[in-house]
Short mmCIF file of C-alpha atoms and ligand atoms in Angstrom, two decimals:
data_model
loop_
_atom_site.label_atom_id
_atom_site.label_comp_id
_atom_site.label_asym_id
_atom_site.label_seq_id
_atom_site.Cartn_x
_atom_site.Cartn_y
_atom_site.Cartn_z
CA MET O 159 -10.00 -2.18 -20.50
CA VAL O 160 -8.45 -3.37 -17.44
CA VAL O 161 -4.89 -2.16 -15.59
CA MET O 162 -3.10 -4.81 -13.98
CA LYS O 163 -0.48 -3.81 -11.50
CA PHE O 164 2.00 -6.62 -10.11
CA GLY O 165 3.81 -6.04 -6.89
CA GLY O 166 7.40 -6.79 -6.26
CA THR O 167 6.82 -10.52 -4.71
CA SER O 168 5.32 -11.31 -8.25
CA VAL O 169 7.71 -10.75 -10.07
CA GLN O 170 10.12 -11.62 -7.75
CA ASP O 171 11.68 -14.67 -10.36
CA ALA O 172 11.16 -16.55 -13.36
CA THR O 173 8.42 -18.71 -11.88
CA ALA O 174 6.49 -15.55 -10.34
CA ILE O 175 6.46 -14.31 -14.32
CA GLU O 176 5.53 -17.17 -16.10
CA ARG O 177 2.85 -16.89 -13.98
CA VAL O 178 1.67 -13.57 -14.32
CA ALA O 179 1.66 -14.46 -17.74
CA GLU O 180 -0.95 -17.13 -17.60
CA ILE O 181 -2.85 -13.55 -15.85
CA VAL O 182 -2.49 -11.48 -18.62
CA ARG O 183 -3.24 -14.05 -21.13
CA SER O 184 -6.79 -14.79 -18.49
CA ARG O 185 -7.76 -10.98 -19.74
CA HIS O 186 -6.73 -11.14 -22.70
CA ASP O 187 -9.98 -10.13 -23.64
CA GLN O 188 -10.26 -7.13 -21.75
CA HIS O 189 -7.59 -5.30 -23.10
CA PRO O 190 -5.00 -5.36 -20.68
CA VAL O 191 -2.40 -2.64 -20.20
CA VAL O 192 0.40 -4.23 -17.62
CA VAL O 193 2.61 -2.40 -14.59
CA VAL O 194 4.80 -3.81 -13.09
CA SER O 195 7.11 -2.94 -9.62
CA ALA O 196 11.24 -4.01 -9.81
CA PHE O 197 11.86 -7.17 -8.67
CA ALA O 198 10.96 -8.04 -4.91
CA LYS O 199 13.74 -6.06 -2.38
CA VAL O 200 15.50 -4.45 -5.82
CA THR O 201 14.76 -0.94 -4.94
CA ASP O 202 15.73 -1.21 -1.02
CA GLN O 203 19.11 -2.69 -2.89
CA LEU O 204 19.57 0.51 -4.96
CA VAL O 205 18.32 2.68 -1.75
CA LEU O 206 21.65 0.83 -0.01
CA MET O 207 23.95 0.71 -2.83
CA GLY O 208 22.95 4.69 -2.67
CA GLN O 209 24.08 5.20 0.43
CA GLN O 210 27.17 2.90 0.33
CA ALA O 211 28.22 5.48 -2.57
CA VAL O 212 27.67 8.39 -1.01
CA ALA O 213 29.80 7.09 2.72
CA GLY O 214 32.51 6.53 -0.25
CA ASP O 215 32.22 2.90 -0.17
CA CYS O 216 32.25 2.54 -3.66
CA ASP O 217 33.78 -0.75 -3.97
CA ALA O 218 30.38 -2.34 -1.78
CA ALA O 219 28.00 -0.50 -3.90
CA LEU O 220 29.24 -2.12 -7.35
CA GLN O 221 29.24 -5.13 -6.26
CA LEU O 222 25.45 -5.23 -5.20
CA LEU O 223 24.66 -3.75 -8.36
CA GLY O 224 26.67 -6.66 -9.64
CA MET O 225 24.67 -8.89 -7.89
CA LEU O 226 21.28 -7.44 -9.40
CA GLN O 227 23.12 -7.65 -12.17
CA LYS O 228 23.08 -11.47 -12.54
CA ARG O 229 20.02 -11.98 -10.83
CA HIS O 230 18.48 -9.81 -13.10
CA PHE O 231 20.33 -11.63 -16.44
CA ASP O 232 19.80 -15.10 -14.60
CA THR O 233 16.12 -14.17 -14.70
CA ALA O 234 15.59 -12.96 -18.50
CA GLN O 235 17.72 -16.39 -19.55
CA GLN O 236 15.24 -18.16 -17.43
CA LEU O 237 12.53 -17.04 -19.30
CA LEU O 238 14.08 -16.25 -22.43
CA GLY O 239 16.38 -18.98 -23.53
CA ALA O 240 19.15 -17.48 -25.06
CA ALA O 241 18.13 -16.45 -28.72
CA GLU O 242 15.47 -14.00 -27.34
CA GLY O 243 17.08 -13.14 -24.57
CA ARG O 244 19.36 -11.85 -26.90
CA LYS O 245 16.66 -9.22 -28.03
CA ILE O 246 16.77 -7.61 -24.86
CA ASN O 247 20.46 -8.07 -23.91
CA GLY O 248 21.90 -4.56 -25.05
CA LYS O 249 18.93 -2.72 -23.29
CA LEU O 250 19.86 -4.13 -19.97
CA GLU O 251 23.37 -3.74 -20.51
CA ALA O 252 22.50 -0.17 -21.00
CA THR O 253 20.90 -0.10 -18.14
CA PHE O 254 23.14 -1.40 -15.97
CA ALA O 255 26.06 0.92 -17.34
CA HIS O 256 23.88 3.92 -16.55
CA ALA O 257 23.48 2.48 -12.94
CA ASP O 258 27.90 1.94 -13.05
CA ALA O 259 28.37 5.24 -13.79
CA PHE O 260 26.00 6.55 -11.62
CA LEU O 261 27.50 5.14 -8.34
CA ARG O 262 30.53 6.26 -9.80
CA GLY O 263 29.56 9.42 -9.87
CA LEU O 264 27.69 9.53 -6.16
CA ALA O 265 31.09 8.60 -4.69
CA ALA O 266 32.84 11.16 -6.58
CA ILE O 267 30.30 14.05 -5.26
CA ARG O 268 29.48 12.05 -1.89
CA GLU O 269 25.97 13.19 -2.47
CA LEU O 270 22.74 11.92 -2.78
CA SER O 271 20.09 14.81 -3.48
CA PRO O 272 16.48 13.62 -3.97
CA ARG O 273 16.74 14.21 -7.51
CA SER O 274 19.59 11.60 -8.18
CA SER O 275 17.65 9.35 -5.71
CA ASP O 276 14.76 8.92 -7.90
CA GLN O 277 17.25 8.27 -10.93
CA LEU O 278 18.64 5.42 -9.14
CA LEU O 279 15.41 4.13 -8.10
CA SER O 280 13.95 4.49 -11.22
CA PHE O 281 16.51 1.60 -12.75
CA GLY O 282 14.66 -1.32 -10.69
CA GLU O 283 11.58 -0.62 -12.42
CA LEU O 284 13.08 -0.15 -15.88
CA LEU O 285 14.53 -3.61 -15.55
CA SER O 286 11.73 -5.64 -14.30
CA SER O 287 9.26 -3.85 -16.83
CA GLU O 288 11.14 -4.99 -20.10
CA ILE O 289 11.97 -8.20 -18.63
CA VAL O 290 8.20 -8.88 -18.12
CA ALA O 291 7.36 -7.33 -21.40
CA ALA O 292 10.11 -9.61 -23.34
CA ALA O 293 9.04 -12.80 -20.97
CA LEU O 294 5.32 -12.07 -22.09
CA ALA O 295 6.19 -11.79 -25.52
CA VAL O 296 7.96 -15.46 -26.18
CA ARG O 297 4.73 -16.88 -24.20
CA GLY O 298 2.45 -15.40 -27.40
CA LEU O 299 0.90 -12.15 -26.14
CA ASP O 300 1.48 -9.25 -28.02
CA THR O 301 3.26 -6.68 -25.66
CA VAL O 302 4.73 -3.47 -25.97
CA TRP O 303 7.13 -2.14 -23.33
CA VAL O 304 6.54 1.39 -22.74
CA ASP O 305 8.22 4.09 -21.07
CA SER O 306 6.17 5.50 -17.43
CA ARG O 307 8.23 8.44 -18.14
CA LYS O 308 6.55 9.09 -21.21
CA CYS O 309 3.06 9.02 -19.59
CA ILE O 310 2.87 10.31 -16.05
CA VAL O 311 3.57 13.78 -16.04
CA THR O 312 3.95 14.97 -12.44
CA ASN O 313 5.56 18.14 -10.45
CA ALA O 314 9.22 18.18 -9.57
CA ARG O 315 8.69 17.38 -6.18
CA TYR O 316 11.50 14.58 -5.99
CA THR O 317 10.72 11.16 -3.98
CA GLN O 318 7.22 12.21 -3.91
CA ALA O 319 5.85 13.25 -7.18
CA LEU O 320 2.17 14.22 -7.90
CA PRO O 321 0.94 13.84 -11.34
CA LEU O 322 -0.56 16.63 -13.36
CA ALA O 323 -3.70 15.01 -14.14
CA GLU O 324 -4.16 16.89 -17.55
CA GLU O 325 -0.42 16.40 -18.59
CA THR O 326 -0.84 12.91 -17.34
CA ARG O 327 -3.81 12.21 -19.10
CA LYS O 328 -3.20 13.56 -22.44
CA GLN O 329 0.22 11.77 -22.37
CA THR O 330 -1.03 8.66 -21.38
CA GLN O 331 -4.09 8.14 -24.21
CA ASP O 332 -1.29 9.35 -26.76
CA LYS O 333 1.15 6.97 -25.59
CA LEU O 334 -0.79 3.89 -24.92
CA GLY O 335 -4.59 4.51 -26.98
CA ALA O 336 -2.30 3.32 -30.20
CA ILE O 337 -1.31 0.24 -28.54
CA ILE O 338 -4.67 -0.59 -27.13
CA ALA O 339 -6.31 -0.02 -30.19
CA LYS O 340 -4.10 -1.90 -32.43
CA SER O 341 -5.39 -5.11 -29.23
CA LYS O 342 -1.67 -4.94 -28.04
CA ILE O 343 -0.55 -4.99 -24.21
CA PRO O 344 1.07 -2.60 -22.85
CA VAL O 345 3.89 -3.38 -20.05
CA MET O 346 4.99 -0.52 -18.14
CA GLY O 347 7.21 0.41 -14.89
CA GLY O 348 5.42 1.31 -11.95
CA PHE O 349 6.57 4.18 -9.47
CA ILE O 350 8.04 6.07 -12.13
CA ALA O 351 7.49 9.22 -13.81
CA ALA O 352 9.01 12.19 -14.98
CA THR O 353 8.58 16.33 -14.85
CA ALA O 354 7.40 18.04 -18.02
CA GLU O 355 10.76 18.57 -18.77
CA GLY O 356 12.00 15.19 -18.74
CA VAL O 357 13.28 14.48 -15.41
CA THR O 358 12.95 11.24 -13.82
CA THR O 359 10.84 11.08 -10.75
CA THR O 360 9.33 8.80 -8.70
CA LEU O 361 5.47 8.49 -6.79
CA GLY O 362 7.03 7.32 -3.62
CA ARG O 363 7.86 4.01 -2.02
CA GLY O 364 5.10 1.89 -2.66
CA GLY O 365 3.98 3.88 -5.47
CA SER O 366 3.22 1.37 -8.10
CA ASP O 367 -0.31 1.02 -7.21
CA PHE O 368 -0.45 4.60 -7.53
CA SER O 369 1.44 4.22 -10.68
CA ALA O 370 -1.63 2.08 -11.48
CA ALA O 371 -4.61 4.11 -10.60
CA ILE O 372 -3.01 6.79 -12.58
CA VAL O 373 -2.86 5.11 -15.47
CA GLY O 374 -5.87 3.07 -14.92
CA ALA O 375 -7.58 6.96 -14.35
CA ALA O 376 -6.13 8.69 -17.29
CA LEU O 377 -7.44 5.36 -19.63
CA ASP O 378 -10.82 5.66 -18.06
CA ALA O 379 -9.97 2.23 -17.39
CA ASP O 380 -13.09 -0.24 -16.62
CA SER O 381 -10.88 -1.83 -13.81
CA ILE O 382 -7.83 -1.94 -11.83
CA GLU O 383 -6.07 -5.12 -10.94
CA ILE O 384 -3.36 -5.01 -7.66
CA TRP O 385 -1.88 -8.42 -7.81
CA THR O 386 -0.06 -9.23 -5.11
CA ASP O 387 0.96 -12.64 -2.60
CA VAL O 388 -2.34 -12.28 -0.62
CA GLU O 389 -5.51 -13.18 -1.00
CA GLY O 390 -7.04 -9.73 -0.99
CA MET O 391 -7.97 -7.58 2.18
CA MET O 392 -9.33 -9.67 5.29
CA THR O 393 -11.56 -9.42 8.35
CA ALA O 394 -8.77 -9.70 10.62
CA ASP O 395 -4.89 -10.59 10.49
CA PRO O 396 -4.87 -14.30 9.79
CA ARG O 397 -1.87 -15.01 11.89
CA LEU O 398 -3.60 -13.80 15.08
CA CYS O 399 -7.46 -15.52 13.55
CA PRO O 400 -7.32 -18.47 11.99
CA ASP O 401 -10.92 -17.73 11.04
CA ALA O 402 -10.27 -14.71 9.02
CA ARG O 403 -11.05 -14.64 5.56
CA THR O 404 -11.05 -12.59 2.26
CA ILE O 405 -13.75 -9.08 2.19
CA ARG O 406 -15.24 -9.42 -1.17
CA GLU O 407 -16.51 -5.83 -1.13
CA ILE O 408 -15.26 -2.59 0.99
CA SER O 409 -15.62 1.09 0.49
CA PHE O 410 -12.84 3.66 -0.34
CA ASN O 411 -13.16 4.97 3.16
CA GLU O 412 -13.46 1.53 5.01
CA ALA O 413 -9.98 0.66 3.58
CA ALA O 414 -8.44 3.85 4.23
CA GLU O 415 -9.13 3.50 7.93
CA LEU O 416 -7.55 -0.02 8.01
CA ALA O 417 -4.55 0.89 6.56
CA TYR O 418 -4.34 3.54 9.26
CA PHE O 419 -4.83 0.96 11.73
CA GLY O 420 -2.43 -1.23 10.74
CA ALA O 421 -3.81 -3.28 7.58
CA LYS O 422 -0.69 -2.83 5.20
CA VAL O 423 -2.16 -4.92 1.56
CA LEU O 424 -1.62 -1.42 0.21
CA HIS O 425 -2.41 2.53 0.77
CA PRO O 426 -5.79 3.53 -0.31
CA ALA O 427 -4.64 6.94 -0.82
CA THR O 428 -2.88 6.23 -3.83
CA LEU O 429 -6.37 4.43 -4.93
CA LEU O 430 -7.92 7.88 -4.92
CA PRO O 431 -7.80 8.83 -8.90
CA ALA O 432 -9.68 6.04 -9.72
CA ILE O 433 -12.13 5.80 -6.42
CA GLN O 434 -13.02 9.55 -7.51
CA GLN O 435 -13.71 8.54 -11.03
CA ASP O 436 -15.71 5.34 -10.26
CA ILE O 437 -13.36 2.64 -11.18
CA PRO O 438 -13.42 -0.50 -9.42
CA VAL O 439 -10.08 -1.47 -7.72
CA PHE O 440 -9.47 -5.38 -7.04
CA VAL O 441 -6.75 -7.00 -5.27
CA LEU O 442 -5.64 -10.26 -5.77
CA ASN O 443 -3.28 -12.82 -5.13
CA SER O 444 -0.68 -13.50 -7.85
CA GLY O 445 -0.48 -17.14 -6.25
CA ASN O 446 -3.53 -18.23 -7.01
CA LEU O 447 -5.40 -17.61 -10.50
CA LYS O 448 -8.74 -18.22 -9.06
CA SER O 449 -8.51 -15.35 -6.27
CA LYS O 450 -11.63 -13.37 -5.87
CA GLY O 451 -9.68 -11.03 -3.89
CA THR O 452 -11.34 -7.55 -2.61
CA ARG O 453 -13.22 -5.23 -4.69
CA ILE O 454 -12.55 -1.45 -3.67
CA THR O 455 -15.35 1.18 -4.53
CA ALA O 456 -16.32 4.56 -3.54
CA ARG O 457 -19.62 2.73 -2.10
CA ALA O 458 -19.34 -0.80 -1.49
CA PRO O 459 -22.54 -2.69 -0.34
CA ARG O 460 -24.00 -3.60 2.99
CA SER O 461 -21.61 -6.04 4.48
CA ARG O 462 -23.73 -9.52 5.97
CA ASP O 463 -21.58 -8.50 9.22
CA THR O 464 -22.02 -5.56 11.79
CA PHE O 465 -18.44 -4.85 10.67
CA ARG O 466 -16.34 -4.82 7.44
CA ALA O 467 -13.09 -6.30 9.69
CA ILE O 468 -10.61 -5.67 12.63
CA THR O 469 -7.18 -4.69 12.88
CA ALA O 470 -4.14 -4.42 15.31
CA LYS O 471 -1.65 -1.82 15.45
CA THR O 472 0.93 -2.42 18.17
CA GLY O 473 4.02 -1.31 19.76
CA VAL O 474 1.47 1.61 21.00
CA SER O 475 2.25 3.99 23.62
CA LEU O 476 -0.23 5.23 25.83
CA VAL O 477 0.08 8.99 27.45
CA ASN O 478 -1.49 10.33 29.98
CA VAL O 479 -1.94 13.85 30.69
CA VAL O 480 -3.08 15.14 34.13
CA ALA O 481 -3.48 18.96 35.07
CA SER O 482 -1.71 18.98 38.08
CA ARG O 483 -4.40 20.16 41.04
CA GLY O 484 -3.24 23.91 41.83
CA VAL O 485 -2.66 24.73 37.84
CA MET O 486 -5.35 26.89 36.66
CA VAL O 487 -7.00 24.50 34.07
CA HIS O 488 -7.51 27.34 31.83
CA GLY O 489 -5.23 26.84 29.08
CA PHE O 490 -4.37 23.34 29.84
CA LEU O 491 -5.69 21.74 26.77
CA ARG O 492 -4.30 24.24 24.19
CA SER O 493 -0.54 23.72 26.21
CA VAL O 494 -0.80 20.29 25.62
CA PHE O 495 -1.67 20.82 22.10
CA GLU O 496 1.06 22.81 21.30
CA ALA O 497 3.60 20.98 22.98
CA LEU O 498 2.50 17.86 20.31
CA ASP O 499 2.32 20.97 17.82
CA ARG O 500 6.07 21.23 18.65
CA TYR O 501 7.24 17.78 18.48
CA ALA O 502 5.18 17.42 15.14
CA ALA O 503 3.73 14.50 16.99
CA SER O 504 1.23 12.24 14.87
CA VAL O 505 -1.31 10.75 17.48
CA ASP O 506 -3.73 7.85 16.96
CA LEU O 507 -6.29 8.11 19.58
CA VAL O 508 -7.64 11.13 21.59
CA ALA O 509 -9.34 10.95 24.51
CA ILE O 510 -9.88 14.37 26.34
CA SER O 511 -11.48 15.61 29.88
CA GLU O 512 -11.88 19.53 31.53
CA VAL O 513 -8.46 18.37 33.12
CA SER O 514 -6.82 15.41 31.81
CA MET O 515 -6.47 14.23 28.19
CA SER O 516 -5.02 10.65 26.82
CA PHE O 517 -3.42 9.96 23.78
CA THR O 518 -1.79 7.15 22.12
CA MET O 519 1.33 7.08 19.65
CA ASP O 520 3.62 4.93 17.67
CA SER O 521 6.12 3.67 20.67
CA LYS O 522 9.08 4.16 17.81
CA ARG O 523 7.76 7.98 16.90
CA LEU O 524 6.87 9.38 20.64
CA PRO O 525 9.97 12.15 21.69
CA THR O 526 11.27 11.32 25.22
CA ALA O 527 11.52 14.92 24.98
CA LEU O 528 7.95 15.98 24.57
CA ILE O 529 7.47 13.46 27.94
CA SER O 530 9.69 15.76 29.56
CA GLU O 531 8.24 19.16 28.20
CA LEU O 532 4.74 17.53 29.34
CA GLU O 533 5.49 16.95 32.72
CA ARG O 534 6.11 20.78 33.48
CA ILE O 535 3.02 21.29 32.73
CA ALA O 536 1.16 17.66 34.19
CA ASP O 537 1.31 14.47 35.96
CA VAL O 538 2.36 12.06 33.14
CA THR O 539 2.24 8.88 32.65
CA CYS O 540 3.11 6.57 29.36
CA GLU O 541 2.51 3.12 29.16
CA GLY O 542 4.67 1.10 25.96
CA GLN O 543 3.90 -2.30 24.40
CA GLN O 544 0.20 -1.10 24.47
CA ALA O 545 -2.21 -1.87 21.07
CA ILE O 546 -4.78 -0.35 19.23
CA VAL O 547 -7.77 -2.43 17.96
CA CYS O 548 -9.92 -1.49 15.06
CA LEU O 549 -13.47 -2.06 13.70
CA VAL O 550 -14.04 -0.38 10.93
CA GLY O 551 -17.49 -0.77 9.02
CA GLU O 552 -19.80 1.98 7.63
CA ASP O 553 -22.99 -0.44 8.63
CA ILE O 554 -22.57 0.69 12.22
CA HIS O 555 -22.88 4.17 11.64
CA GLY O 556 -26.54 5.09 13.55
CA LYS O 557 -26.95 1.24 15.06
CA PRO O 558 -27.71 1.66 18.72
CA GLY O 559 -26.26 -1.28 20.98
CA ILE O 560 -22.96 -1.76 18.56
CA ALA O 561 -20.47 -0.36 21.44
CA ALA O 562 -22.10 -2.27 24.04
CA SER O 563 -21.96 -5.35 22.09
CA VAL O 564 -18.52 -4.43 21.73
CA PHE O 565 -17.06 -4.11 25.15
CA ASP O 566 -18.80 -7.38 25.97
CA ALA O 567 -17.58 -9.55 24.09
CA VAL O 568 -13.93 -8.14 25.07
CA ALA O 569 -15.04 -8.15 28.45
CA ALA O 570 -15.64 -11.97 27.66
CA ALA O 571 -12.30 -12.61 26.76
CA GLU O 572 -11.32 -11.34 29.85
CA VAL O 573 -9.36 -8.08 28.74
CA ASN O 574 -9.17 -4.88 29.87
CA ILE O 575 -9.64 -1.64 27.98
CA ARG O 576 -7.28 0.94 29.03
CA MET O 577 -9.23 4.02 26.68
CA ILE O 578 -12.12 4.11 23.69
CA SER O 579 -12.67 6.04 20.75
CA GLN O 580 -15.04 6.26 18.02
CA GLY O 581 -14.75 8.41 15.84
CA ALA O 582 -16.75 11.40 14.70
CA SER O 583 -16.37 9.54 10.95
CA GLU O 584 -18.41 6.99 12.39
CA ILE O 585 -17.03 4.35 10.82
CA ASN O 586 -14.84 2.86 12.81
CA ILE O 587 -14.67 1.82 17.15
CA SER O 588 -11.43 1.97 17.96
CA PHE O 589 -9.83 0.87 21.82
CA VAL O 590 -6.88 0.68 23.11
CA ILE O 591 -5.70 -2.71 25.04
CA GLN O 592 -2.39 -4.29 26.16
CA GLU O 593 -0.50 -5.62 23.33
CA ASN O 594 -0.30 -9.03 24.38
CA ASP O 595 -3.80 -9.41 25.16
CA VAL O 596 -4.26 -8.82 20.77
CA PRO O 597 -4.61 -11.74 19.93
CA LYS O 598 -7.39 -13.41 22.33
CA ALA O 599 -9.35 -9.80 21.87
CA VAL O 600 -9.46 -10.27 18.07
CA ARG O 601 -10.49 -13.95 17.83
CA GLN O 602 -12.89 -13.30 20.07
CA LEU O 603 -14.25 -10.63 18.63
CA HIS O 604 -14.13 -11.79 15.24
CA ALA O 605 -15.98 -15.45 16.65
CA ARG O 606 -18.98 -12.58 17.70
CA PHE O 607 -18.96 -10.15 14.82
CA PHE O 608 -18.56 -12.45 11.66
CA SER O 609 -20.30 -15.29 10.22
CA PRO O 610 -17.92 -18.65 9.41
CA ALA O 611 -16.15 -18.29 6.26
CA VAL O 612 -17.90 -21.74 4.88
CA VAL O 613 -22.18 -19.71 5.22
CA ALA O 614 -20.34 -16.78 3.70
CA GLN O 615 -18.63 -18.15 1.10
CA ALA O 616 -21.61 -20.15 -0.14
CA ALA O 617 -23.63 -16.48 0.47
CA ALA O 618 -21.37 -15.20 -1.58
CA ALA O 619 -21.08 -18.01 -4.56
CA SER O 620 -24.95 -17.99 -5.02
CA GLY O 621 -25.73 -14.49 -4.47
CA LYS O 622 -26.11 -12.20 -6.62
CA ARG O 623 -22.92 -9.87 -5.35
CA THR O 624 -20.37 -12.43 -7.74
CA GLY O 625 -22.25 -11.74 -10.89
CA LYS O 626 -21.87 -8.05 -9.86
CA ILE O 627 -18.13 -8.49 -9.51
CA ARG O 628 -18.50 -10.26 -13.30
CA LYS O 629 -20.04 -7.95 -14.38
CA ALA O 630 -17.68 -5.02 -13.23
CA THR O 631 -14.52 -6.47 -14.57
CA ARG O 632 -15.55 -6.32 -18.21
N1 LIG I 850 9.52 -0.67 -6.36
C1 LIG I 850 9.18 0.29 -5.32
C2 LIG I 850 9.27 0.33 -4.09
O1 LIG I 850 9.50 -0.85 -3.76
C3 LIG I 850 7.42 1.15 -5.83
C4 LIG I 850 6.35 -0.31 -5.77
O2 LIG I 850 6.82 -1.82 -5.57
O3 LIG I 850 5.47 0.08 -5.63
O4 LIG I 850 8.94 1.33 -3.28
MG1 MG I 851 3.39 -2.56 -2.42
#
């Protein structure tokens, strides 16, 4: 059994949904379960409508809802034609009528609680899943629309709900088991769920990946496929580095490290339910049916290259805090950390000596009041427009000389390193450079540590790794 999740861009219009039908057809023998996001941008628009309604501009909210309605009906019409479309028109109309009443209600009470926000945002996935289920059916796939709120049971932490494993497993198996047993294909919305009492919840923005992992874990799936608009995870950002290529296999820890330091494809934390059960997750490109994508597993085989990937996170500030002369060194670090704690500052990298500490933070999240407070106990310099470059790879563990060759490559690019950190996890080496040095540093590092794409692809095609991928997909 394979859980196939399609993100917003993979279902953004009729053409994209046609492709989804082809992709699902290609997995027909593997008992697919389809999970879809709202059409691209729809969730953002629902958020905006909620804000408009609460601000008292009900007309603006309803106007936007009208555009959303047109987009969904147009897409349905293109995919289904008039006759077939009629079968789901009633359901779509009911959802829009509900949304209309809901927005008017928000405008009347001028209040949007987390609980009502979840109700409002759920419309996106309810609509997209209905349309996709019908579109696939018209193309000869025996689909059944499933209400995700009857499968995934969560706590009542609205906007960020967490699944209750036991209940979810039972409900999901009850609901989907019978459908799959008849070789039918369940189609459901991602992101949305409900409490045990049946109140709608959401799993946090971008939560459809989480839904796929939850459903996959509940059904003991053989694999989970996350279909998106990029060719899996890459060895580097292809906009920075034309030589970047798709990573064939990566461990969950490596993927998590990459996401943290800038890679935006998916948030691996959401894959945890699957990884804990050893279900492999594939990230695939819905624009390319032949895409092999990236396979994420608890433990990935050794990579041919020293590292698995390079990422760069820009928009970072580097703060150096040096104990003022004459100030007692004792207690210095504690005062700095206490200040960070008071501002709930989330720092990325830290380097410490007896009398100084350097740390980096996202510039947008660095409070000026924190700097002023630190200035009272130390000499502080703060520089913006810095970047963290991070090289990730589990194989670097315990290998001597790697740091030296990394810094040698950076020196060859004539880039100055401002701060260095090699984490205790020993799966990454990170350092800080100026933002505008990022492209040349990344290109130089990629050339040094990654073999050219052609060679790697040929090796993958002839090697046993490809065979393994195929087997695991079954
Ligand atoms: N539609 C939701 C969002 O935009 C969930 C998702 O797409 O994963 O956050
Ligand atoms: Mg996403």
